Amino acid sequence: MTTMATTISVNGTSVTRQVEPRTNLVDFLRGELGLTGTHVGCEHGVCGACTVLMDGATVRGCLILAVQASGRDVLTIEGLSEPGHRITKALQEAFVLRNALQCGFCTPGILVTATELLTQDPAPSRELIREAISGHYCRCTGYHAIVDAVQQAADVLAATQGPA
Amino acid sequence: MMSDRAPVPPLALDRPNSYIGRSVPRPNARRLVQGRGHYTDDVAAPAGVLHAAFLRSPYAHARITHIDVAAAKAAPGVALVVTGAEIDQVCEPWVGVLSHFKGLRSATQHALAVDHVVWQGEPVVGVAALTRAMAEDALSLIEIAYAELPPVTDPDAALLPESPLIHPELGSNLAFALTVESGDAEAAFRDAHTVVSGDFRFGRHSPVTLEARSVLADFNPSERRLTVHQSTQTPYQMQDIYARHLGLPQANVHVIAKDVGGSFGMKLHVYGDEVATVAMSVILGRAVKFIADRLESFPSDIHARDHRVRARMAVAADGEITAMIVDDLTGVGAFSAYPRTSAVEGNQAIRLMGGPYKLRHYSGNLRVVFQNKAVMSQYRAVGHPIACGVTEALVDQAAAAIGLDPLEFRRRNLLTDDVYPYTSPTGYLFERLSHHQCVDKLERLMDYPALRADQAEARTKGVVRGIGFAVFIEITNPGPAFYGVGGARITAQDGCVLTLEPSGNIRCAVSVTEQGQGTEAIMAQIAASAVGVRIEDVRVITGDTAATPYGGATWASRGAGIGGETVLITGKALRANLLRLAGILLQMPPDNLDISDGLIVDNATGRERITLQELARIAYYRPDTLPQGVQAELTAAHHHVPRGQPFAFTNGIQASHVEVDVESGFVRLLNHWVVEDCGRVINPLLVDEQIRGGVVQGIGAALFEECLYSEQGQLLNGTLADYLVPMASEMPDIHVDHVSTPTLHSELGAKGVGEAGTAGAAAAVLNAINDALQPFGARLSQMPATPERILRALGKLAG
Amino acid sequence: MKPAPFDYVRAESVHHAVRLLAENKDGARIIAGGQSLMTAMNFRMSSPALLVDIGELEHLRDITLTADARLRIGALTRHADLDASPDIAAHTPLLRKAIRHVAHTAIRNRGTFGGSLSHADPASELPACVMALDATIHIVGPDGDRVVPARHFFTGVHETALGAGEVLVAVELDVIKADEVSGFGEFARRQGDYAMVGLAAHGRIAAGLLTAVDLAFFAVGSTPILARRAAAALVDPATPDPAQRLQRAREALSLDLDPPDDPQSSAAMRMELARVLLGRVVGDMLARGAGA
């Protein structure tokens, strides 16, 4: 079995592992690094559960090979939960207070996408929020509470402006 | 032993520090938003863990003539390749029947198919290898020769005399039949002023939990102990299953379900691939993990619905519904599911028909047939959307035929407040429902007159909108009548152990489980309220057969009603224990004391006497300071099963507002409203979200979801790109309000709420579409109402 | 659902990629964004022995205005780049309109223009756009560079004029002129889904009437299809009334299109949606007028 040395900056730390080329990014994060906050839901790019930030933009972890991410900066929900990620923190708080999650399996992916959304647009409309998360499947909530929570986080962030 | 005669306030829930009725956030949500969940695939696997994959039948119906696994066995990383016959040597096959469904039949089902495959996707050969990728590599090296047999796919055709037989030993493809008769329906139809009727079709659904079925089995041969981490709703049921089918003492089987990524009824059935995974672990004495991928989830998770219903409704001149005659044909796939059977959906559908209304004449005929398709069984709101979809469509048709507004027509026919307790024509006992209050509240909530005015105005601009209603009833809090009486080892009781820990905190181990509904939050609310502590000081433990009492766990909206009542009873008992102990310490009669916010207080003055922390410290570390002979009882344990009625009923009404593009057939959902009565609301935030999520599953049924099969029994849309689940952009905001009629069969009064949204949403949406199409003379009676079906109903598509 | 094993090489240049393809004739495939290929590989519907990753060739990601007033879009331009580019918005608004219908943000952040065209999914948006715009496809191969008109590029379901060992490197198209207008529309069941039927249109407008138009329908056949008869009806000088032109174009559409039946949608449904879409997209083009 051919393996390749792959170096990725994950949550601010450079990690190197020997991986098979066929290992995708989400399996790399979960299997090699134990970062199990990023979930595997469909492995064909539809459900959004494996969404992470790569060089600041959302990508599907199941549709990118770990070797392709070599040399990139990857941020997962674990990294975004560390201090300093003001937008994610506000979203997490709003999701808990608004009960915008039930089983929680889709939640990390949605939080990553919502972080990207609020980074680009600090005051999105409900319609825009729905569009932004439209690539994330949630079977539990019916989405309404998620839209509420993203709006609530945007409001809190606007009221407590500071460096992002 | 402490006596339980210590006084307890009449209703612990009304205490000033009660958490009941408050929107307390879920304590487990914080770790989930940080990606610190513990789903089965996140569990740190034991060293040497193997990964399972299964070769599945490509045919809906075939004989297996030859299997060659030699190349797979020799493939890199492969530890074990097993066929059905080999699994059978360690694992007893099963039959999915229960005695209370008289006449229900099914065939012997093996964990992996033996000689005969009966649906596309049925597991045939299992591989355990060092990685999942290696296991899949090995699958591609297995050679199986099949002799194709004619498949049975259409439910009507399945019963024709010339139909091929799926299980020849059964003599026909009929699994179950049931007739429910009350009054004289035929006579009522003869006397009817108006008769409305319809042929209704409900698509086959796949539950599509985001976390797929997952199991990690670790068999330790030295002690013959089996540890199974599993994404399941029912760890106790699975403990029993593994023990019995693998020949292990139940005490040696430990099942753990930490976080579960969605279940909706799908994760309480026995699946061959999961059992085979556990069996492989037993064979190897090593840990084996199986995480279903999405391609295998679609054809191997249980499916749901798939009904064809012919129904008629008789109406008198004054608009009174007098009778219904219903014929329901449902295809349940290749086997009746084990251990809960595939008869429950049809049984409930046929008995829930007409349920909210006063009609006394009813004739229902149910036939459940086998097909060469994935097994169908219980999924959220079992049978409800069928009964509600049929009944509410006919109610709308009847209102239109009589010339009454649909809401007014419902008011005339809904069961009135003075009839309870009421036994329905199909034998259901309604303790107390609140139909009319719900209708009144919904009418105000949605501002019905304004919507009708908007509808008329929109029409003048060529914009086609519709408003649809659906009244529903919902079965909750199932007692032993559900499964136990039929011989299933599925308990209807729950158990709870509450302990005052040395820290002064309360530990609550309870048998109901969490899949995101907020079970742990609700149990914490009840425990905190019943004992008298802050919710932060309650730690709830669920989902572990070694750490919690044996119980029913979570299904059929039983968590709050049965599990909650169990915690309440146990909480009161622990409180009595603690007050008695405090009384001894403080030399006061216990009934002069109370517990509030973790403090023992003087009942009369509310003055603090001693903290629970201090009480715990003394009890645990300085019992020598207690009077001679006193033993501190710091734990209370109780079990509870509903005894007053076979199960509870909730009720409510939903309304949908839609816009139909009559050129394209596309439907836009503008708004959705729900008013429901789940009895006492323990946590409004969680209840509303249960309803919203349920509504969206119902909307999925109404507009999107359908497993499409070819005539050859091939699932044609088994990917998440092709099987359309509801996504955020198309969903409306959902407005929820409540009426509260607590059940008097429990102190808590909670009835459950898990099915309510799904029970009625699809019917409301379809009625709204039909309301929009009514001026065009078009009507749909098939779900999902796809754009194509809408255009066909409008006569816009030839052929 | 894991891909079969393969080897992986990051190409250092287009010529490096071409050489690798040549050296591994049957078993090598180009990967860029991978948003379609990875799915096919996860399903084991595609099992290349070697993946040649051109994703790091940043110079293929440029959008430039050429000397002859054409827009050159590098093959590795991400969908998100198309969405954000002021040049795209100003010079080829059709792509801007279309791109938001392509899947979802995370896919658009990774998926590339060239990848979408090479993948040639009959239900995807961008192939139809380049056909409507009469773009040219720029290819580098073992025998040198060549240019293929977009209208000759798509040859079947997931089939294109790309030969063995060839790499799509760029697309060139004319910038929109003052008297031109483009339109886009599709019917998809959910936001971001593949279309049931879609239409990319580009035309010239004078005095409130179309004087020339190209209509590229997609998801109605194995490739995007130019509806020539419908287009002719829309610009027929013998019919001065735009409503009448549209009516004739709708009728002519059944001669242009022969959509297939599939489990999700019948041929009749697709044809009806194509007619509805034609009316809506053309109506929108006429309403907006030239220059957009």
Coordinates of N, CA, C and O in Angstrom, one line a residue, chain B residues 538-615:
Chain B
V538 N -27.8 18.4 39.2 CA -28.3 17.0 38.8 C -27.5 16.6 37.6 O -27.3 17.3 36.7
R539 N -27.0 15.4 37.8 CA -26.3 14.8 36.6 C -27.1 13.6 36.2 O -27.3 12.6 37.0
V540 N -27.5 13.6 34.9 CA -28.3 12.5 34.4 C -27.5 11.5 33.6 O -26.6 11.9 32.8
I541 N -27.7 10.3 33.8 CA -27.0 9.2 33.1 C -28.0 8.4 32.4 O -28.9 7.9 32.9
T542 N -27.7 8.2 31.1 CA -28.6 7.4 30.3 C -27.8 6.5 29.3 O -26.6 6.7 29.1
G543 N -28.5 5.6 28.7 CA -27.9 4.9 27.5 C -26.8 3.9 27.8 O -25.9 3.7 27.0
D544 N -26.9 3.3 29.0 CA -25.8 2.4 29.3 C -26.4 1.3 30.2 O -26.8 1.5 31.3
T545 N -26.5 0.0 29.7 CA -27.2 -1.0 30.4 C -26.4 -1.4 31.7 O -27.1 -2.0 32.6
A546 N -25.2 -1.0 31.8 CA -24.5 -1.3 33.1 C -24.6 -0.2 34.1 O -24.2 -0.4 35.3
A547 N -25.1 0.9 33.7 CA -25.1 2.1 34.7 C -26.6 2.5 35.0 O -26.7 3.4 35.8
T548 N -27.5 2.0 34.3 CA -28.9 2.5 34.5 C -29.8 1.3 34.6 O -29.5 0.2 34.2
P549 N -31.0 1.5 35.2 CA -31.9 0.3 35.4 C -32.5 -0.1 34.0 O -32.5 0.7 33.1
Y550 N -32.9 -1.3 33.9 CA -33.5 -1.8 32.7 C -34.8 -1.1 32.4 O -35.7 -1.0 33.3
G551 N -35.0 -0.7 31.2 CA -36.3 0.0 30.9 C -36.6 0.0 29.4 O -35.8 -0.5 28.6
G552 N -37.7 0.7 29.1 CA -38.2 0.7 27.7 C -37.3 1.6 26.8 O -37.3 1.4 25.6
A553 N -36.7 2.6 27.4 CA -35.9 3.6 26.7 C -36.8 4.5 25.9 O -37.8 4.9 26.4
T554 N -36.4 4.9 24.7 CA -37.1 6.0 24.0 C -37.7 5.6 22.7 O -37.0 5.3 21.8
W555 N -39.0 5.6 22.6 CA -39.8 5.4 21.4 C -41.2 5.7 21.7 O -41.6 5.7 22.8
A556 N -42.0 5.9 20.6 CA -43.4 6.1 20.7 C -43.7 7.2 21.7 O -44.7 7.1 22.5
S557 N -43.0 8.2 21.8 CA -43.2 9.4 22.7 C -43.5 9.0 24.1 O -44.5 9.3 24.7
R558 N -42.6 8.1 24.6 CA -42.8 7.6 25.9 C -41.8 8.2 27.0 O -42.0 8.1 28.2
G559 N -40.8 9.0 26.5 CA -39.8 9.5 27.4 C -40.3 10.3 28.5 O -40.1 10.0 29.7
A560 N -41.0 11.4 28.1 CA -41.4 12.4 29.2 C -42.5 11.7 30.0 O -42.5 11.8 31.2
G561 N -43.5 11.1 29.4 CA -44.7 10.6 30.1 C -44.3 9.4 31.0 O -44.8 9.4 32.1
I562 N -43.6 8.5 30.6 CA -43.3 7.3 31.4 C -42.0 7.5 32.1 O -41.9 7.3 33.3
G563 N -40.9 7.8 31.4 CA -39.6 8.0 32.0 C -39.7 9.2 33.0 O -39.2 9.1 34.1
G564 N -40.4 10.3 32.6 CA -40.5 11.4 33.5 C -41.3 11.1 34.7 O -40.9 11.5 35.8
E565 N -42.3 10.4 34.6 CA -43.1 10.0 35.8 C -42.2 9.1 36.7 O -42.3 9.2 38.0
T566 N -41.4 8.3 36.1 CA -40.6 7.4 36.9 C -39.6 8.2 37.7 O -39.4 8.0 38.9
V567 N -39.0 9.2 37.1 CA -38.1 10.1 37.8 C -38.8 10.9 38.9 O -38.3 11.1 40.0
L568 N -40.0 11.3 38.6 CA -40.8 12.1 39.6 C -41.0 11.2 40.8 O -40.8 11.7 42.0
I569 N -41.5 10.0 40.6 CA -41.8 9.1 41.8 C -40.5 8.9 42.6 O -40.5 8.9 43.8
T570 N -39.4 8.6 41.8 CA -38.2 8.4 42.5 C -37.6 9.6 43.2 O -37.1 9.5 44.3
G571 N -37.8 10.7 42.6 CA -37.4 12.0 43.2 C -38.1 12.3 44.5 O -37.5 12.7 45.5
K572 N -39.4 12.0 44.5 CA -40.2 12.2 45.7 C -39.7 11.3 46.8 O -39.6 11.6 48.0
A573 N -39.4 10.0 46.4 CA -38.9 9.1 47.4 C -37.6 9.5 48.0 O -37.3 9.4 49.2
L574 N -36.7 10.0 47.1 CA -35.4 10.4 47.6 C -35.5 11.6 48.6 O -34.9 11.7 49.6
R575 N -36.4 12.5 48.2 CA -36.7 13.7 49.0 C -37.2 13.3 50.4 O -36.7 13.8 51.4
A576 N -38.1 12.3 50.4 CA -38.6 11.8 51.7 C -37.4 11.2 52.5 O -37.3 11.5 53.7
N577 N -36.6 10.5 51.9 CA -35.4 9.9 52.6 C -34.6 11.0 53.2 O -34.2 11.0 54.3
L578 N -34.3 12.0 52.4 CA -33.4 13.1 52.8 C -34.1 14.0 53.9 O -33.4 14.4 54.9
L579 N -35.4 14.2 53.8 CA -36.0 15.0 54.8 C -36.1 14.2 56.2 O -35.9 14.8 57.2
R580 N -36.2 12.9 56.1 CA -36.3 12.1 57.3 C -34.9 12.2 58.0 O -34.8 12.4 59.2
L581 N -33.9 12.0 57.1 CA -32.5 12.1 57.7 C -32.3 13.5 58.3 O -31.7 13.6 59.4
A582 N -32.7 14.5 57.6 CA -32.5 15.9 58.1 C -33.3 16.1 59.4 O -32.8 16.7 60.3
G583 N -34.5 15.5 59.4 CA -35.3 15.6 60.6 C -34.6 15.0 61.8 O -34.6 15.6 62.9
I584 N -33.9 13.9 61.6 CA -33.2 13.2 62.7 C -32.1 14.1 63.1 O -31.9 14.3 64.4
L585 N -31.3 14.6 62.2 CA -30.2 15.5 62.5 C -30.6 16.7 63.2 O -30.0 17.2 64.2
L586 N -31.7 17.3 62.7 CA -32.1 18.6 63.3 C -33.1 18.5 64.4 O -33.5 19.5 65.0
Q587 N -33.4 17.2 64.7 CA -34.4 16.9 65.8 C -35.7 17.6 65.6 O -36.2 18.3 66.4
M588 N -36.2 17.5 64.4 CA -37.5 18.1 64.0 C -38.3 17.1 63.2 O -37.7 16.2 62.6
P589 N -39.6 17.2 63.3 CA -40.4 16.3 62.4 C -40.1 16.6 61.0 O -40.1 17.8 60.6
P590 N -39.9 15.6 60.2 CA -39.6 15.9 58.8 C -40.6 16.7 58.1 O -40.3 17.5 57.1
D591 N -41.9 16.6 58.4 CA -42.9 17.4 57.7 C -42.8 18.9 58.0 O -43.5 19.7 57.5
N592 N -42.0 19.3 59.0 CA -41.7 20.7 59.2 C -40.6 21.2 58.3 O -40.2 22.4 58.5
L593 N -40.0 20.3 57.6 CA -38.9 20.7 56.7 C -39.2 20.6 55.2 O -40.1 19.9 54.9
D594 N -38.4 21.3 54.5 CA -38.5 21.2 53.0 C -37.1 21.3 52.4 O -36.2 21.6 53.1
I595 N -37.1 20.9 51.1 CA -35.8 21.1 50.4 C -36.0 22.1 49.3 O -37.0 21.9 48.5
S596 N -35.2 23.1 49.2 CA -35.4 24.1 48.2 C -34.0 24.6 47.8 O -33.2 24.9 48.6
D597 N -33.8 24.6 46.5 CA -32.5 25.0 45.9 C -31.3 24.4 46.6 O -30.3 25.0 46.9
G598 N -31.4 23.1 47.0 CA -30.3 22.4 47.6 C -30.2 22.7 49.1 O -29.1 22.3 49.7
L599 N -31.1 23.3 49.7 CA -31.0 23.6 51.1 C -32.2 22.9 51.8 O -33.3 22.9 51.3
I600 N -31.9 22.4 53.0 CA -33.0 22.0 53.9 C -33.5 23.2 54.6 O -32.7 23.9 55.3
V601 N -34.8 23.5 54.4 CA -35.3 24.8 55.0 C -36.4 24.5 56.0 O -37.1 23.4 55.9
D602 N -36.7 25.4 56.8 CA -37.8 25.3 57.7 C -39.1 25.6 56.9 O -39.2 26.6 56.2
N603 N -40.0 24.7 56.9 CA -41.2 24.7 56.1 C -42.0 26.0 56.3 O -42.4 26.7 55.4
A604 N -42.1 26.4 57.5 CA -42.9 27.6 57.9 C -42.3 28.9 57.5 O -42.9 29.7 56.9
T605 N -41.0 29.0 57.8 CA -40.3 30.3 57.6 C -39.5 30.3 56.3 O -39.1 31.4 55.8
G606 N -39.1 29.2 55.8 CA -38.3 29.2 54.6 C -36.8 29.4 55.0 O -35.9 29.4 54.2
R607 N -36.5 29.4 56.3 CA -35.2 29.7 56.8 C -34.3 28.5 56.5 O -34.7 27.3 56.8
E608 N -33.1 28.7 56.1 CA -32.1 27.6 55.9 C -31.7 26.9 57.2 O -31.4 27.6 58.1
R609 N -31.8 25.6 57.2 CA -31.3 24.9 58.4 C -30.0 24.2 58.1 O -29.1 24.1 58.9
I610 N -29.9 23.5 57.0 CA -28.6 22.8 56.7 C -28.6 22.6 55.1 O -29.7 22.5 54.5
T611 N -27.4 22.7 54.6 CA -27.4 22.4 53.1 C -27.4 20.9 52.9 O -27.0 20.1 53.7
L612 N -27.8 20.6 51.6 CA -27.7 19.2 51.2 C -26.3 18.7 51.2 O -26.0 17.5 51.5
Q613 N -25.4 19.6 50.9 CA -24.0 19.3 50.8 C -23.5 18.8 52.2 O -22.8 17.8 52.4
E614 N -24.0 19.6 53.2 CA -23.6 19.2 54.6 C -24.3 17.9 55.0 O -23.6 17.1 55.7
L615 N -25.5 17.8 54.6 CA -26.2 16.5 55.0 C -25.5 15.3 54.3 O -25.3 14.3 55.0

